[in-house]
Protein backbone atom coordinates (compact mmCIF):
# COMPACT_ATOMS: atom_id res chain seq x y z
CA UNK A 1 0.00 0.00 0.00
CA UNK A 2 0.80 3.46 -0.51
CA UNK A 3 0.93 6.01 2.22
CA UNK A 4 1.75 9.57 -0.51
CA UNK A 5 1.76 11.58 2.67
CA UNK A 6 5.11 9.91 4.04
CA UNK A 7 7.31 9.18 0.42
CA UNK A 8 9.15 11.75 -1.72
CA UNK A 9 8.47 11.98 -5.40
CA UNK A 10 12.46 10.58 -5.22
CA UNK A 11 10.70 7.58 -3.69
CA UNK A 12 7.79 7.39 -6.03
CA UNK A 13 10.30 7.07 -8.87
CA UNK A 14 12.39 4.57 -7.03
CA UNK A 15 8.89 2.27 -6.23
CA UNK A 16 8.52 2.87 -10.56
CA UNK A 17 11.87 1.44 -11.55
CA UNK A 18 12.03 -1.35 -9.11
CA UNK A 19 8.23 -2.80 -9.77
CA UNK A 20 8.05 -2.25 -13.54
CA UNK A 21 11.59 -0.98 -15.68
CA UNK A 22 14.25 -3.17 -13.60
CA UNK A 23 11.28 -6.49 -14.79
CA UNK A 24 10.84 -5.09 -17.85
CA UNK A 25 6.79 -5.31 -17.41
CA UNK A 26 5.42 -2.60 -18.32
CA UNK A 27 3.52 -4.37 -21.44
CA UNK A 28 2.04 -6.51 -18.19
CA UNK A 29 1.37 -3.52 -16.06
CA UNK A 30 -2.49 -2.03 -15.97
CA UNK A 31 -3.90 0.99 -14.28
CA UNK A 32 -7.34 0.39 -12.96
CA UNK A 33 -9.25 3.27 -12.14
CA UNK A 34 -12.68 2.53 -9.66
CA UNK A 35 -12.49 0.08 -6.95
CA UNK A 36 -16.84 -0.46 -8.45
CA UNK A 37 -18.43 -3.86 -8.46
CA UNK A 38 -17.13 -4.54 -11.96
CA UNK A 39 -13.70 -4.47 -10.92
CA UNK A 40 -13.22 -7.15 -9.18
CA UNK A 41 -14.34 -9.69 -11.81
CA UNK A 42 -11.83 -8.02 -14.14
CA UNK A 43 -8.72 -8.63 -11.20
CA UNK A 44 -9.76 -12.03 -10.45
CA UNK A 45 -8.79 -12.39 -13.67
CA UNK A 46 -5.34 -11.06 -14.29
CA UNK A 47 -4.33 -11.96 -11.17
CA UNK A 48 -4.12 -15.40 -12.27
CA UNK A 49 -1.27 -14.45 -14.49
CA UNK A 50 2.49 -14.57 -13.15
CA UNK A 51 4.60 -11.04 -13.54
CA UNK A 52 1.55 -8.80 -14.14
CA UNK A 53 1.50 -6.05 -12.22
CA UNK A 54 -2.07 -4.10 -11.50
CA UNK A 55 -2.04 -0.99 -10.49
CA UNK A 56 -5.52 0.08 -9.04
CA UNK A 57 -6.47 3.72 -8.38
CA UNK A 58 -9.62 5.67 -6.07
CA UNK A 59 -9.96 8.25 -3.67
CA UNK A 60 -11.98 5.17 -1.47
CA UNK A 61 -9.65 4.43 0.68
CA UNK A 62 -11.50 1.51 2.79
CA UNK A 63 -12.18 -0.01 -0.66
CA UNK A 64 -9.00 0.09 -1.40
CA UNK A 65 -7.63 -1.64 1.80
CA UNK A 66 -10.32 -4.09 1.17
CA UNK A 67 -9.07 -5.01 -2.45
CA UNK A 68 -5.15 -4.89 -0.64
CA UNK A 69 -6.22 -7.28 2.00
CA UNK A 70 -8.28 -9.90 -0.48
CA UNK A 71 -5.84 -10.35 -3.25
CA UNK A 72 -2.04 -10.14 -1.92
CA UNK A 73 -1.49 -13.63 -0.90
CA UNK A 74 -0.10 -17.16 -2.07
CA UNK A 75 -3.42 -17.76 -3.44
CA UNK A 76 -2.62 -15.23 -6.80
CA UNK A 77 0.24 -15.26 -9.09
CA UNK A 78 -0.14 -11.46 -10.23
CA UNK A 79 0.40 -8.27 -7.75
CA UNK A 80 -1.71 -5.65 -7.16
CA UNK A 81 -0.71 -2.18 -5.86
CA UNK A 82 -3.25 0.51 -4.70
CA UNK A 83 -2.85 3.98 -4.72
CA UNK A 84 -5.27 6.78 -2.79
CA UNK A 85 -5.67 9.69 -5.87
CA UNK A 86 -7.92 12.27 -5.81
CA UNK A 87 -8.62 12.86 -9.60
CA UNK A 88 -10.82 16.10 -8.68
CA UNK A 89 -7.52 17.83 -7.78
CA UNK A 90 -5.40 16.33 -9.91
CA UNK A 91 -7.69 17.80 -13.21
CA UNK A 92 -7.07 21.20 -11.24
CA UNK A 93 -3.31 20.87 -11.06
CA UNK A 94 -1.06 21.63 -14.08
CA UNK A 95 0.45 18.28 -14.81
CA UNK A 96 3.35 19.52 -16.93
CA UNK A 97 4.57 20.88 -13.96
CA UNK A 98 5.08 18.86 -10.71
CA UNK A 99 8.07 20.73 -8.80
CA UNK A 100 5.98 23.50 -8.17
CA UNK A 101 4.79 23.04 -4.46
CA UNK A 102 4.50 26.75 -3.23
CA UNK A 103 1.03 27.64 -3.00
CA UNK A 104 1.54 31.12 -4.27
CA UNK A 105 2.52 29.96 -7.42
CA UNK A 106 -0.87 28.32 -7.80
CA UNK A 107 -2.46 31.17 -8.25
CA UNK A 108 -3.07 31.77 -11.53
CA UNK A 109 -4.77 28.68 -11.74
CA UNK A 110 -7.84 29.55 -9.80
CA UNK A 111 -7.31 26.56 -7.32
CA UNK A 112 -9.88 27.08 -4.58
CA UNK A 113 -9.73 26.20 -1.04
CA UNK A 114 -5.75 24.25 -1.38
CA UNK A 115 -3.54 25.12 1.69
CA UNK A 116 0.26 24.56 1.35
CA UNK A 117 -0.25 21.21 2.48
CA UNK A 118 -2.79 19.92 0.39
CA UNK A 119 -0.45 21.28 -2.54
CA UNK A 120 2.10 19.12 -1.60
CA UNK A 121 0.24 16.28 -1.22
CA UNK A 122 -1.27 16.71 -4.97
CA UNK A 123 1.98 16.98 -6.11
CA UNK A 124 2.87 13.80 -4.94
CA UNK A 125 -0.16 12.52 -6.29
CA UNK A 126 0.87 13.90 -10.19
CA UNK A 127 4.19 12.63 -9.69
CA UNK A 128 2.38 9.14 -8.70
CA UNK A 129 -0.25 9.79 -11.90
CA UNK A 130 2.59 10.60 -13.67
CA UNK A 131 4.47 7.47 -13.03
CA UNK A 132 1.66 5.34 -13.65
CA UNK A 133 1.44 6.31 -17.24
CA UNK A 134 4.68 5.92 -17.90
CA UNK A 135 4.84 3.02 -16.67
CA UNK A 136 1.87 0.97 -17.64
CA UNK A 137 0.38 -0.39 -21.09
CA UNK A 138 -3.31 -0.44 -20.50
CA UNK A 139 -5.75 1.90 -18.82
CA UNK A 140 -9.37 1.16 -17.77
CA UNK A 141 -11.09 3.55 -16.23
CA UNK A 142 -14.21 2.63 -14.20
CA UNK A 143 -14.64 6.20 -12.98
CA UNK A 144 -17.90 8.63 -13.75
CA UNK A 145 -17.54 9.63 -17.72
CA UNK A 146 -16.69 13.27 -16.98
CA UNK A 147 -13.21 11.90 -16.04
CA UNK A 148 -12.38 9.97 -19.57
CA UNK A 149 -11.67 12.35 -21.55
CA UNK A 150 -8.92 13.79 -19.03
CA UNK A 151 -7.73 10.56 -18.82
CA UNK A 152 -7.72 10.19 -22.64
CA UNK A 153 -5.60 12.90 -23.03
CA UNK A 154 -2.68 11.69 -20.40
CA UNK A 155 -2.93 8.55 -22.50
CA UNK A 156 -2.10 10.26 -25.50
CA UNK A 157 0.24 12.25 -23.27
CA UNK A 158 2.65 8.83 -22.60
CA UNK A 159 1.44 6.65 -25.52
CA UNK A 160 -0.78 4.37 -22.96
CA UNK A 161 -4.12 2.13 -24.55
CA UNK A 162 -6.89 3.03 -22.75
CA UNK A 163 -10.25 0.69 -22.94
CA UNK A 164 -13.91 1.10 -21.44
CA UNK A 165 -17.23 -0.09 -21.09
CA UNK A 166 -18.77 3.21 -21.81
CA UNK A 167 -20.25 5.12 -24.52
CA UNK A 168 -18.21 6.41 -27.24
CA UNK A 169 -19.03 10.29 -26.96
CA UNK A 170 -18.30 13.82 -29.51
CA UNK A 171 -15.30 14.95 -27.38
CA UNK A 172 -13.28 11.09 -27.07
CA UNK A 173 -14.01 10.46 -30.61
CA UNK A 174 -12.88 14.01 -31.31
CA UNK A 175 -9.14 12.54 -29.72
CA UNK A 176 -9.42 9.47 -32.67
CA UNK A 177 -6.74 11.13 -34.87
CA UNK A 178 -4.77 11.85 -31.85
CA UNK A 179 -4.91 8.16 -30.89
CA UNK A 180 -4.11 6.91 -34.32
CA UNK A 181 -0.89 9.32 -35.01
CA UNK A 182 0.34 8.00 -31.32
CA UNK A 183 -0.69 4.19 -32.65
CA UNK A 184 -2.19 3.69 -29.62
CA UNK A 185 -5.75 2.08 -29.15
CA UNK A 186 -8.93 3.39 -27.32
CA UNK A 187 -11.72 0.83 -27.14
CA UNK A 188 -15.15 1.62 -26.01
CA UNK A 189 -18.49 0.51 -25.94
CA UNK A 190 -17.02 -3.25 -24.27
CA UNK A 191 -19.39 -3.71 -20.80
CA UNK A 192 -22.36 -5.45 -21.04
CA UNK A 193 -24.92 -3.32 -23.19
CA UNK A 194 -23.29 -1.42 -25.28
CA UNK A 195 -20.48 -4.13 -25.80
CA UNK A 196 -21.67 -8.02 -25.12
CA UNK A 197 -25.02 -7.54 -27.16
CA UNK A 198 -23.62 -5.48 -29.93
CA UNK A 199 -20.64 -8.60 -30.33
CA UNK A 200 -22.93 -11.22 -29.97
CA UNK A 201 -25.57 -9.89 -32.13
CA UNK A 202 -23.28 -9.41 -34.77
CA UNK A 203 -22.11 -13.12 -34.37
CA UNK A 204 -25.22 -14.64 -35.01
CA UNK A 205 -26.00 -12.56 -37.77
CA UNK A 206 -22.85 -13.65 -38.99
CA UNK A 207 -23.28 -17.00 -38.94
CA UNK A 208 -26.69 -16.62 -40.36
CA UNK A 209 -25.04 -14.95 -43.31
CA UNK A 210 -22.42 -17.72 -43.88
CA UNK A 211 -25.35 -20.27 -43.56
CA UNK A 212 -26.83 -18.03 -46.83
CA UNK A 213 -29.79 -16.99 -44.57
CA UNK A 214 -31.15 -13.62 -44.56
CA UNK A 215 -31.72 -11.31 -41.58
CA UNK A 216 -34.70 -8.89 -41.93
CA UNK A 217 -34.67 -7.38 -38.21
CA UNK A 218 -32.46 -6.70 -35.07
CA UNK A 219 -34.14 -6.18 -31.32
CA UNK A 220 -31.85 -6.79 -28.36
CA UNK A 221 -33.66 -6.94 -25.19
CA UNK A 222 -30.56 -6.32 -22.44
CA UNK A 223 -30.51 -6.17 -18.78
CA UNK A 224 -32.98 -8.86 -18.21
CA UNK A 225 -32.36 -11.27 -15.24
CA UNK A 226 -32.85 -14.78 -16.07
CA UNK A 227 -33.76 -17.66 -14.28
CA UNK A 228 -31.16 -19.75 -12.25
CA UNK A 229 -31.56 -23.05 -14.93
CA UNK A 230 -31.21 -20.58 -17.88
CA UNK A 231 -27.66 -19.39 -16.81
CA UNK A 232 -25.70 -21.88 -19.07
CA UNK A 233 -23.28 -19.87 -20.81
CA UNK A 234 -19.70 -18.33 -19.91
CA UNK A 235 -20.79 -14.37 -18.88
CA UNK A 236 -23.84 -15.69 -16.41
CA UNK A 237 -26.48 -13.75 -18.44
CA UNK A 238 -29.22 -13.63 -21.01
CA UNK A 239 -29.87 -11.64 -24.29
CA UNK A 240 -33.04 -11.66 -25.71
């Protein structure tokens, strides 16, 4: 676990070098953003895989000491850090420019209500953000939307992939050339519906097509719950 309020950015880099560039893992090192229901489905899973490093993110501390306390043992082969970061904040800081921990040089930037030493500690926590994308392949974010396009942007920022389960919207699809010059990926529209229903859909009309059949109409009914006897498939759920 990470306590920002007792390590120097020195350390911070240190913690970087040691857990990801001295292994050479940073194509097996994810940020998770959201300690949410859905994550923990999502680390049971890479967890099961040796040298992959997960790197999960929230300003919920108790959830994060929950997710510490559940998943570093003998029983997984993967290891998963957690870090306390308050994205709010962060947004509000100029990222380009972490040594700057005098308040009065915040000024300018219309920070409300930050004391000297809640500007240090939001330093900390860019040179930590900071880090992370350097450092990692992969970003999912399983924060509220109003965050992803910030995040977006610091992928594009360190050349990181960044995938979610929500809706594609005008100002991330107004980053798509941006993404594509950095040949980087950003994959949306991949939970449950939109995502599952739109992949399976287009598999069965697919294989109807290959089969020389002819589809006249699409209707997805989503979000139903089904029966206990009708759950006999891989993702535990039913589309209509």
């Amino acid at each position: 676990t990470t306590l920002i309020e007792t390590i120097s950015t020195e350390d911070i880099e240190r913690f970087f070098n040691k857990t990801v560039n001295e292994k050479n893992l940073k194509n097996n090192s994810i940020i998770i953003f959201g300690t949410g229901l859905l994550v923990r489905p999502m680390i049971d899973y890479y967890m099961c895989f040796r040298n992959f490093n997960l790197f999960l993110c929230s300003n919920e501390k108790e959830s994060l000491k929950n997710y510490y306390k559940d998943y570093n043992n003998d029983k997984y082969l993967g290891k998963l850090y957690i870090f306390e970061i308050d994205l709010i904040n962060i947004k509000k800081l100029n990222l380009n420019q972490l040594d700057f921990i005098e308040f009065d040089k915040f000024k300018d930037k219309k920070i409300e209500r930050l004391d000297t030493e809640k500007l240090l500690l939001n330093t900390k926590q860019n040179c930590v953000f900071e880090n992370l994308f350097k450092n990692s392949n992969i970003v999912i974010p399983f924060i509220p939307e109003d965050f992803h396009y910030f995040i977006a942007k610091m992928c594009i920022q360190y050349k990181v992939n960044m995938i979610t389960s929500n809706l594609i919207n005008e100002k991330l699809l107004s980053l798509e050339d941006e993404f594509k010059k950095c040949k980087i990926l950003m994959v949306t529209e991949l939970g449950l519906q939109p995502g599952l229903d739109h992949m399976l859909c287009t598999k069965i009309m697919n294989d109807a097509k290959r089969e020389r059949k002819e589809v006249r109409s699409v209707e997805i009914w989503c979000g139903i719950l089904p029966s206990p006897e009708s759950l006999d498939n891989p993702i535990m759920h039913r589309l209509l």
